mmCIF file of C-alpha atoms and ligand atoms in Angstrom:
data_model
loop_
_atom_site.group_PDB
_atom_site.id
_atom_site.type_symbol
_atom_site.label_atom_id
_atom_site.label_comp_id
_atom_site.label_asym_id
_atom_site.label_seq_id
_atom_site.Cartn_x
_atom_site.Cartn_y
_atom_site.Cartn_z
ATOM 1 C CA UNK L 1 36.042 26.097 16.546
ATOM 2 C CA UNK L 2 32.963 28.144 17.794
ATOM 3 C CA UNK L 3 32.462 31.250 15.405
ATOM 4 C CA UNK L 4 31.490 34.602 16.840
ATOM 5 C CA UNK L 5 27.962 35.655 15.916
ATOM 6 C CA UNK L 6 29.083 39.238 16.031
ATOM 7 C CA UNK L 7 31.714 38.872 13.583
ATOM 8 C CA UNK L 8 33.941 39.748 16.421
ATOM 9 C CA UNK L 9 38.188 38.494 15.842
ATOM 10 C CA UNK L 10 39.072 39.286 19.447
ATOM 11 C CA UNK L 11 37.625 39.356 22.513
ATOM 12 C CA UNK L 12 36.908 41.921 24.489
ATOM 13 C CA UNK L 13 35.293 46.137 25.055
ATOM 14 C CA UNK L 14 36.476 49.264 23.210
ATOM 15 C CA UNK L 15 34.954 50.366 26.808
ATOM 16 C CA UNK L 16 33.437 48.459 29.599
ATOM 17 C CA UNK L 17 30.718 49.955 31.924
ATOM 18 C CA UNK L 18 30.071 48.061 34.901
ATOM 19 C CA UNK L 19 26.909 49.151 37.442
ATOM 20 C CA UNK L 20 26.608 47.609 40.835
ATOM 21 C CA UNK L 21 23.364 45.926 41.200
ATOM 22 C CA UNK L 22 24.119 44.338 44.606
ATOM 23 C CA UNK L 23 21.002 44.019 47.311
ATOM 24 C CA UNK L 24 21.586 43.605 50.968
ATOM 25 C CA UNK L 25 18.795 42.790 53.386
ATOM 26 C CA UNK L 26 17.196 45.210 55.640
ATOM 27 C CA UNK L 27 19.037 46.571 58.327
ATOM 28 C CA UNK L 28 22.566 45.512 56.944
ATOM 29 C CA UNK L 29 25.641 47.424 57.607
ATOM 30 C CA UNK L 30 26.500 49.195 54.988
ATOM 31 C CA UNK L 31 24.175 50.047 52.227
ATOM 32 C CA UNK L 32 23.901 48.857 48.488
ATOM 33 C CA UNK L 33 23.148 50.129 45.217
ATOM 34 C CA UNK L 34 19.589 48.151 43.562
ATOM 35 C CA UNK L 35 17.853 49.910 46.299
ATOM 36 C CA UNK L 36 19.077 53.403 44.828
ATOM 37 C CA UNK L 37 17.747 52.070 40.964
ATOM 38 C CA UNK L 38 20.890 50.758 40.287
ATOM 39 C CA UNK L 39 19.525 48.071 37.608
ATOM 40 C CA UNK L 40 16.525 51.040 36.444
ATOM 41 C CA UNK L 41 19.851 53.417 35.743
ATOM 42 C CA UNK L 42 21.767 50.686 33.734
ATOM 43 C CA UNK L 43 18.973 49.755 31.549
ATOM 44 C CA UNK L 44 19.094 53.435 30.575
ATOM 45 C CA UNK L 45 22.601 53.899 30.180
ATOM 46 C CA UNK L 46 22.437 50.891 28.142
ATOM 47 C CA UNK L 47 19.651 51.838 26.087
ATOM 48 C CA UNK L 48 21.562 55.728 25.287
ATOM 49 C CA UNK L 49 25.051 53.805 24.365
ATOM 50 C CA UNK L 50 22.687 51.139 22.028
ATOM 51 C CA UNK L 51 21.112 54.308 20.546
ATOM 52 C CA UNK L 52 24.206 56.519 20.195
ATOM 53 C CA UNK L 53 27.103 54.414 19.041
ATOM 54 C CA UNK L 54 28.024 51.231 16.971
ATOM 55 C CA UNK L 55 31.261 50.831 18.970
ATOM 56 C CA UNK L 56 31.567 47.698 20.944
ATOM 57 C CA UNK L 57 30.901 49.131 24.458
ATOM 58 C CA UNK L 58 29.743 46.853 26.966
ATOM 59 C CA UNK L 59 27.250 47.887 29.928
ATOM 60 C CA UNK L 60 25.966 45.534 32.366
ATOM 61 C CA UNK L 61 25.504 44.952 35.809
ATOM 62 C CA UNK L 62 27.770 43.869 38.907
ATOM 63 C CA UNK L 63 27.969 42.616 42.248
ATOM 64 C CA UNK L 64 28.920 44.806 44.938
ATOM 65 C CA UNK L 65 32.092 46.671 43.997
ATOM 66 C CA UNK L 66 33.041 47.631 47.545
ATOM 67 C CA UNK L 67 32.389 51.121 47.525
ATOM 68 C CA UNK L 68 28.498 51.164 48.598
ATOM 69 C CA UNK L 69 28.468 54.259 50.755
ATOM 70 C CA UNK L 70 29.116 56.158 46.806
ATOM 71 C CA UNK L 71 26.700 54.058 44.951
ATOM 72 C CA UNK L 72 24.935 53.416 41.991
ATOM 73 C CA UNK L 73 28.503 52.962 41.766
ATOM 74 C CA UNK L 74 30.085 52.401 38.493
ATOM 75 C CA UNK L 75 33.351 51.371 36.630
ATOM 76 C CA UNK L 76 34.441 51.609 33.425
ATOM 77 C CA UNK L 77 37.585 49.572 31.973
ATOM 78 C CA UNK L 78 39.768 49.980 30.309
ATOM 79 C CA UNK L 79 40.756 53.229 31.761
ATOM 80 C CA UNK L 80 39.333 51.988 35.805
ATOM 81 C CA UNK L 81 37.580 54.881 36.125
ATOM 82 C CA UNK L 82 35.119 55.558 38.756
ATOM 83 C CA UNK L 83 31.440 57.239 39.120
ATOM 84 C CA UNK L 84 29.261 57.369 41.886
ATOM 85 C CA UNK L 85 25.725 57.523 39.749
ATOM 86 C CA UNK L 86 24.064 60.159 42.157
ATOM 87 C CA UNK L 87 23.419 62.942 39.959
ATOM 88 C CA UNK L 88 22.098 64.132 36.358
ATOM 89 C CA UNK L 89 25.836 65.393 36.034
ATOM 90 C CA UNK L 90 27.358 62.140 37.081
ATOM 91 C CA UNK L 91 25.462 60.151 34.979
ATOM 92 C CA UNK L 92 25.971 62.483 31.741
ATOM 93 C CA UNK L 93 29.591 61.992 32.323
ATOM 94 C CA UNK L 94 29.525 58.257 32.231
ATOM 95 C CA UNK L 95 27.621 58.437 29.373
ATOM 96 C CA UNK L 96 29.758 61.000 27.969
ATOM 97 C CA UNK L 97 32.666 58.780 28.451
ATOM 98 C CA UNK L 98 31.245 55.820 27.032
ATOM 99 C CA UNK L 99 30.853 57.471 23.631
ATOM 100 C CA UNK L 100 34.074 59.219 23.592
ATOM 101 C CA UNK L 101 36.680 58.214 25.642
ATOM 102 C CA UNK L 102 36.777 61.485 27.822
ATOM 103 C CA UNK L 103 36.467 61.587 31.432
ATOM 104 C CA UNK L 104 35.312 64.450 33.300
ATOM 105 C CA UNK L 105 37.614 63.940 36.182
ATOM 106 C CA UNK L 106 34.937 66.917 38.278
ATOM 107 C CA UNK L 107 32.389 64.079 38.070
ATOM 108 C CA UNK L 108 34.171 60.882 38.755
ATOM 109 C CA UNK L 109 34.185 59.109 42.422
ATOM 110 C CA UNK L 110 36.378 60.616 44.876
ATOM 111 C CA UNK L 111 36.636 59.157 48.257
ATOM 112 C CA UNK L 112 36.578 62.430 50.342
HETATM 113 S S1 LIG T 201 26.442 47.403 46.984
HETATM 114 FE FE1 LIG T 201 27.029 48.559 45.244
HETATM 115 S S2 LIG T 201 29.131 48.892 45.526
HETATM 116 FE FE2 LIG T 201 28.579 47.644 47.175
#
C-alpha cells in the first residue's frame, strides 16, 4: 500500500485553482490564454499561496477550459467559481479566495 509522502489520509484540495495554459496556432479562431501569460500568472499565484498559507491548496495549470474569449481564465473547486485573470483586481480576488474561502462575486467571470 503506497504511503503518502505528505502525510496526507485523503485525497484531495481544501481549494483547487486551475489556470488555462492552452496555445492555439496563429490565426486560429478563437483565442487562448499562454499567449496572455497564462503559465507567467500561475507561477505567481502559486508562488503567493506557497508563501501565504500551509493549507493544502492546489494551483496548476489546464487545458483550454472553453471560455477563451475571458482568459487567463481560471477555476477554482470546490466552490466552481470563475475568474477571467485580466486585471490587478481579478487576480487579487483569486488570490484572496484561495487563502480564505471568500469570493468577491464583483470580480468573478461573468459572461455578459
Ligand atoms: S484557451 Fe484558455 S480557456 Fe480556452
Amino acid at each position: 500500500m503506497p504511503v503518502d509522502p505528505k502525510g496526507r489520509t485523503e485525497a484531495g484540495y481544501v481549494r483547487h485553482a486551475f489556470i488555462c495554459a492552452h496555445e492555439r496556432p496563429d490565426g486560429a479562431a478563437r483565442p487562448s490564454c499562454r499567449p496572455k501569460q497564462s503559465l507567467d500568472l500561475m507561477r505567481q499565484i502559486k508562488q503567493r499561496v506557497r508563501e501565504e498559507s500551509k493549507e493544502n491548496i492546489r494551483v496548476q495549470k489546464s487545458g483550454c477550459l472553453d471560455h477563451c474569449e475571458f482568459g487567463p481564465t481560471c477555476v477554482v473547486y470546490p466552490e466552481g467559481t470563475w475568474y477571467g485573470l485580466t486585471t490587478e483586481g481579478s487576480i487579487d480576488a483569486l488570490i484572496h479566495h484561495l487563502l480564505t474561502g471568500e469570493v468577491s462575486e464583483d470580480q468573478t467571470l461573468k459572461l455578459v
